[in-house]
Structures are given as structure tokens and as C-alpha cells.
Amino acid sequence: MKFFVDTANLQEIQEAHDLGVLDGVTTNPSLMAKEGIFGHDNVMAHYKQICEIVDGDISAEVIATDFEGMVREGELLAELHPNIVVKVPMTREGVKAIRHFSERGIKTNCTLVFSAGQAILAAKAGATYVSPFVGRLDDVSTDGLQLIEQIVHIYGNYGYQTQVLAASVRHVMHLVQCAELGADVVTCPLSVITGLLNHPLTDIGLQKFLADHAKGNK
């Protein structure tokens, strides 16, 4: 399973990279705004900075909602760096844009996916990644993990090459369960990834080893 960090914060991206387990980054307009990054030139410059840190796929989202606008924005994003993946919403125009990019060798991430049917369309259009939102489905009393399981099963039936990128992953158990279900990628806050480090028995065991070592050196 690949680990992507879902942020536009350069310090968090660097920390995740330094941990040695980071495979990529996902961003969106909300994450950019959270970091105070506004304006086309500033956003493009920020993507370049991310690409300098991470040697992996970086999802950069289009703002346009029409086909022509998505294509125009997506092509500009793809020109920034070979690792840029154009993030496109699951809409009628978005599916058309994904097909356009796919035919031209531009990687895509189909985002805001909430059903297996939408995931099938994304794969048929040639998306590199499909992003079902686990946590947001949980928020409306729907089993987000069940959707991951459905998509993995359907893609396996037909040999679709689109990778299942579990998004809106909010805690460690989400991540572990997505791994159990066969998701290709998980994207989440850095705190979820570092949360995998924690176990009380590890802490207790380490304290005991250090205490015993200290006794032996007296």
C-alpha cells in the first residue's frame, strides 16, 4: 500500500518524507487556502515546492467545472512536473476530461467518488487513481469501508488498472482496514501515519529494556 499525505503544508510534507514511508501527496483548493495560498501563480509555485520535496505522485486539483476549463487547467498543471497528477471531480464534464487526459498520457485522480458506479465510470475513462471518500460517507451513516471493498472487488473482476486511493481517511483504524480490503493507496493527515507508530506495549517494553540496561551499567 502506498502512503500519501493529504496536506499542502510543506513542513508536514517534509516530516512525512523524512520518516521514509511517503509515496506521494494529495492536495485540494481547501488545503491550499488553509495554508494561505491564493492566486494562480502562488498556487503553481507551491506545487513546484512540493515536487522538490517528494519523489512521487502529487495530486493537483482543477478549479474549473466545464470540460474546456478542466483541460486548460489540467494541461498547465501537468507541465509543471512529471509527477503531477491532475485531480478531476466525478462529474459528467470531469469524466470527459479524464478521458482526454488519459489519451494524452496525463495522469489523473478522479475525486469526490461516493459510489461503486462512479468508480466504474472513472476506470472506464482511464483514471490513474479513483478517490472514494471513506470518512465523508461515514459522516452520513454510510459504510465508507464497504465502498472500498466493492471497488477493489469490481476492479479485480475486470482487470482495471485504475488504483483505488482511499481518501478522507481520519484515523489509524481507517488506514489499517483499507489495507485489509486491498486499497492501493491511502491518503490522510500526517497524524494518522505517525499514529501507526504508537502502542503502549512498545513504550513499556522500551522503558524496561532501558531500565535493565541502566542497572547493568551501574
CSV table of N, CA and C in Angstrom, one decimal, residues 98-173:
chain,number,residue,atom,x,y,z
A,98,ILE,N,-11.2,13.4,-18.0
A,98,ILE,CA,-10.3,12.3,-17.6
A,98,ILE,C,-9.9,11.5,-18.9
A,99,ARG,N,-10.9,11.2,-19.7
A,99,ARG,CA,-10.7,10.5,-21.0
A,99,ARG,C,-9.7,11.3,-21.8
A,100,HIS,N,-9.9,12.6,-21.9
A,100,HIS,CA,-9.0,13.5,-22.7
A,100,HIS,C,-7.6,13.4,-22.2
A,101,PHE,N,-7.4,13.5,-20.9
A,101,PHE,CA,-6.0,13.4,-20.3
A,101,PHE,C,-5.4,12.0,-20.5
A,102,SER,N,-6.2,11.0,-20.3
A,102,SER,CA,-5.8,9.6,-20.4
A,102,SER,C,-5.2,9.3,-21.8
A,103,GLU,N,-5.9,9.8,-22.8
A,103,GLU,CA,-5.5,9.6,-24.2
A,103,GLU,C,-4.2,10.4,-24.5
A,104,ARG,N,-3.8,11.3,-23.7
A,104,ARG,CA,-2.6,12.1,-23.9
A,104,ARG,C,-1.5,11.8,-22.9
A,105,GLY,N,-1.7,10.7,-22.1
A,105,GLY,CA,-0.7,10.3,-21.2
A,105,GLY,C,-0.5,11.1,-20.0
A,106,ILE,N,-1.5,11.9,-19.6
A,106,ILE,CA,-1.5,12.7,-18.4
A,106,ILE,C,-2.2,12.0,-17.3
A,107,LYS,N,-1.5,11.8,-16.2
A,107,LYS,CA,-2.1,11.1,-15.0
A,107,LYS,C,-3.2,11.9,-14.4
A,108,THR,N,-4.3,11.1,-13.9
A,108,THR,CA,-5.4,11.8,-13.3
A,108,THR,C,-5.8,11.1,-12.0
A,109,ASN,N,-6.5,11.8,-11.2
A,109,ASN,CA,-7.1,11.3,-9.9
A,109,ASN,C,-8.5,11.8,-9.9
A,110,CYS,N,-9.5,10.8,-10.0
A,110,CYS,CA,-10.9,11.2,-10.0
A,110,CYS,C,-11.3,11.3,-8.6
A,111,THR,N,-11.7,12.5,-8.2
A,111,THR,CA,-12.0,12.7,-6.8
A,111,THR,C,-13.5,12.9,-6.5
A,112,LEU,N,-13.9,12.9,-5.3
A,112,LEU,CA,-15.3,13.1,-4.8
A,112,LEU,C,-16.1,11.9,-5.3
A,113,VAL,N,-15.6,10.7,-5.1
A,113,VAL,CA,-16.3,9.5,-5.5
A,113,VAL,C,-17.0,8.9,-4.3
A,114,PHE,N,-18.3,8.6,-4.5
A,114,PHE,CA,-19.1,8.1,-3.3
A,114,PHE,C,-19.9,6.9,-3.7
A,115,SER,N,-19.7,6.3,-4.8
A,115,SER,CA,-20.4,5.1,-5.2
A,115,SER,C,-19.6,4.2,-6.1
A,116,ALA,N,-19.9,2.9,-6.1
A,116,ALA,CA,-19.2,2.0,-7.0
A,116,ALA,C,-19.5,2.3,-8.4
A,117,GLY,N,-20.7,2.8,-8.8
A,117,GLY,CA,-21.0,3.2,-10.1
A,117,GLY,C,-20.1,4.3,-10.6
A,118,GLN,N,-19.9,5.3,-9.8
A,118,GLN,CA,-18.9,6.4,-10.1
A,118,GLN,C,-17.5,5.8,-10.4
A,119,ALA,N,-17.1,4.9,-9.5
A,119,ALA,CA,-15.8,4.3,-9.7
A,119,ALA,C,-15.6,3.6,-11.0
A,120,ILE,N,-16.7,2.9,-11.4
A,120,ILE,CA,-16.6,2.2,-12.7
A,120,ILE,C,-16.4,3.2,-13.8
A,121,LEU,N,-17.2,4.3,-13.8
A,121,LEU,CA,-17.0,5.3,-14.8
A,121,LEU,C,-15.6,5.9,-14.9
A,122,ALA,N,-15.0,6.1,-13.7
A,122,ALA,CA,-13.7,6.6,-13.6
A,122,ALA,C,-12.7,5.7,-14.3
A,123,ALA,N,-12.8,4.4,-14.0
A,123,ALA,CA,-11.9,3.4,-14.5
A,123,ALA,C,-12.1,3.3,-16.0
A,124,LYS,N,-13.4,3.3,-16.5
A,124,LYS,CA,-13.6,3.2,-17.9
A,124,LYS,C,-13.0,4.4,-18.7
A,125,ALA,N,-13.0,5.6,-18.0
A,125,ALA,CA,-12.5,6.8,-18.7
A,125,ALA,C,-10.9,6.8,-18.6
A,126,GLY,N,-10.3,5.9,-17.9
A,126,GLY,CA,-8.9,5.7,-17.8
A,126,GLY,C,-8.2,6.5,-16.7
A,127,ALA,N,-8.9,6.8,-15.6
A,127,ALA,CA,-8.3,7.4,-14.5
A,127,ALA,C,-7.1,6.6,-13.9
A,128,THR,N,-6.0,7.3,-13.5
A,128,THR,CA,-4.9,6.7,-12.9
A,128,THR,C,-5.3,6.3,-11.5
A,129,TYR,N,-6.0,7.2,-10.8
A,129,TYR,CA,-6.5,6.9,-9.4
A,129,TYR,C,-8.0,7.2,-9.3
A,130,VAL,N,-8.6,6.5,-8.4
A,130,VAL,CA,-10.0,6.9,-8.1
A,130,VAL,C,-10.0,7.1,-6.6
A,131,SER,N,-10.7,8.2,-6.1
A,131,SER,CA,-10.6,8.6,-4.7
A,131,SER,C,-12.0,8.5,-4.1
A,132,PRO,N,-12.4,7.3,-3.5
A,132,PRO,CA,-13.6,7.2,-2.7
A,132,PRO,C,-13.3,7.8,-1.3
A,133,PHE,N,-14.3,8.6,-0.8
A,133,PHE,CA,-14.2,9.3,0.4
A,133,PHE,C,-14.8,8.5,1.6
A,134,VAL,N,-13.9,7.9,2.3
A,134,VAL,CA,-14.4,7.0,3.4
A,134,VAL,C,-15.0,7.7,4.5
A,135,GLY,N,-14.3,8.7,5.1
A,135,GLY,CA,-14.8,9.5,6.2
A,135,GLY,C,-16.1,10.2,6.0
A,136,ARG,N,-16.2,10.8,4.8
A,136,ARG,CA,-17.4,11.6,4.5
A,136,ARG,C,-18.6,10.7,4.3
A,137,LEU,N,-18.4,9.5,3.9
A,137,LEU,CA,-19.6,8.6,3.8
A,137,LEU,C,-20.0,8.2,5.2
A,138,ASP,N,-19.0,7.9,6.1
A,138,ASP,CA,-19.3,7.6,7.5
A,138,ASP,C,-20.1,8.7,8.2
A,139,ASP,N,-19.8,10.0,7.8
A,139,ASP,CA,-20.5,11.1,8.3
A,139,ASP,C,-22.0,11.1,8.1
A,140,VAL,N,-22.4,10.5,7.0
A,140,VAL,CA,-23.8,10.4,6.6
A,140,VAL,C,-24.4,9.0,6.8
A,141,SER,N,-23.8,8.3,7.8
A,141,SER,CA,-24.3,7.0,8.2
A,141,SER,C,-24.3,5.9,7.1
A,142,THR,N,-23.2,6.0,6.2
A,142,THR,CA,-23.0,5.1,5.2
A,142,THR,C,-21.6,4.5,5.4
A,143,ASP,N,-21.5,3.2,5.1
A,143,ASP,CA,-20.2,2.5,5.4
A,143,ASP,C,-19.2,2.8,4.3
A,144,GLY,N,-18.3,3.7,4.6
A,144,GLY,CA,-17.3,4.1,3.6
A,144,GLY,C,-16.3,2.9,3.3
A,145,LEU,N,-16.0,2.1,4.3
A,145,LEU,CA,-15.1,1.0,4.0
A,145,LEU,C,-15.8,-0.1,3.1
A,146,GLN,N,-17.1,-0.2,3.2
A,146,GLN,CA,-17.8,-1.2,2.3
A,146,GLN,C,-17.6,-0.7,0.9
A,147,LEU,N,-17.6,0.6,0.6
A,147,LEU,CA,-17.4,1.1,-0.7
A,147,LEU,C,-16.0,0.7,-1.2
A,148,ILE,N,-15.0,0.9,-0.4
A,148,ILE,CA,-13.6,0.5,-0.8
A,148,ILE,C,-13.6,-1.0,-1.2
A,149,GLU,N,-14.2,-1.8,-0.4
A,149,GLU,CA,-14.3,-3.3,-0.7
A,149,GLU,C,-15.0,-3.5,-2.0
A,150,GLN,N,-16.1,-2.8,-2.3
A,150,GLN,CA,-16.8,-3.0,-3.5
A,150,GLN,C,-15.9,-2.6,-4.7
A,151,ILE,N,-15.3,-1.5,-4.6
A,151,ILE,CA,-14.5,-1.0,-5.8
A,151,ILE,C,-13.3,-2.0,-6.0
A,152,VAL,N,-12.6,-2.4,-5.0
A,152,VAL,CA,-11.5,-3.3,-5.1
A,152,VAL,C,-12.0,-4.6,-5.8
A,153,HIS,N,-13.1,-5.1,-5.4
A,153,HIS,CA,-13.7,-6.3,-6.0
A,153,HIS,C,-14.0,-6.1,-7.5
A,154,ILE,N,-14.7,-5.0,-7.8
A,154,ILE,CA,-15.1,-4.8,-9.2
A,154,ILE,C,-13.9,-4.6,-10.1
A,155,TYR,N,-12.9,-3.8,-9.6
A,155,TYR,CA,-11.7,-3.6,-10.4
A,155,TYR,C,-11.0,-4.9,-10.7
A,156,GLY,N,-11.0,-5.8,-9.6
A,156,GLY,CA,-10.4,-7.1,-9.8
A,156,GLY,C,-11.1,-8.0,-10.8
A,157,ASN,N,-12.4,-7.9,-10.9
A,157,ASN,CA,-13.2,-8.7,-11.8
A,157,ASN,C,-12.8,-8.4,-13.3
A,158,TYR,N,-12.5,-7.1,-13.6
A,158,TYR,CA,-12.3,-6.7,-14.9
A,158,TYR,C,-10.8,-6.3,-15.3
A,159,GLY,N,-10.0,-6.4,-14.3
A,159,GLY,CA,-8.6,-6.0,-14.5
A,159,GLY,C,-8.3,-4.6,-14.8
A,160,TYR,N,-9.2,-3.7,-14.3
A,160,TYR,CA,-9.0,-2.3,-14.4
A,160,TYR,C,-7.7,-1.9,-13.8
A,161,GLN,N,-6.9,-1.0,-14.4
A,161,GLN,CA,-5.6,-0.6,-13.9
A,161,GLN,C,-5.7,0.6,-13.0
A,162,THR,N,-6.9,1.2,-12.9
A,162,THR,CA,-7.1,2.4,-12.0
A,162,THR,C,-6.8,2.0,-10.6
A,163,GLN,N,-6.0,2.8,-9.9
A,163,GLN,CA,-5.6,2.4,-8.5
A,163,GLN,C,-6.7,3.0,-7.5
A,164,VAL,N,-7.1,2.2,-6.5
A,164,VAL,CA,-8.0,2.7,-5.5
A,164,VAL,C,-7.3,3.5,-4.4
A,165,LEU,N,-7.6,4.8,-4.4
A,165,LEU,CA,-6.9,5.7,-3.4
A,165,LEU,C,-8.0,6.0,-2.4
A,166,ALA,N,-7.9,5.4,-1.2
A,166,ALA,CA,-8.8,5.7,-0.1
A,166,ALA,C,-8.6,7.1,0.4
A,167,ALA,N,-9.6,7.9,0.3
A,167,ALA,CA,-9.4,9.3,0.8
A,167,ALA,C,-10.3,9.6,2.0
A,168,SER,N,-10.2,10.8,2.5
A,168,SER,CA,-11.0,11.1,3.7
A,168,SER,C,-10.8,10.0,4.8
A,169,VAL,N,-9.5,9.6,5.0
A,169,VAL,CA,-9.1,8.6,6.0
A,169,VAL,C,-8.8,9.4,7.3
A,170,ARG,N,-9.4,9.1,8.3
A,170,ARG,CA,-9.4,10.0,9.5
A,170,ARG,C,-8.7,9.5,10.7
A,171,HIS,N,-8.5,8.2,10.8
A,171,HIS,CA,-7.8,7.6,11.9
A,171,HIS,C,-7.1,6.3,11.6
A,172,VAL,N,-6.3,5.8,12.5
A,172,VAL,CA,-5.5,4.7,12.2
A,172,VAL,C,-6.3,3.4,11.8
A,173,MET,N,-7.4,3.2,12.4
A,173,MET,CA,-8.2,2.0,12.1
A,173,MET,C,-8.7,2.1,10.7
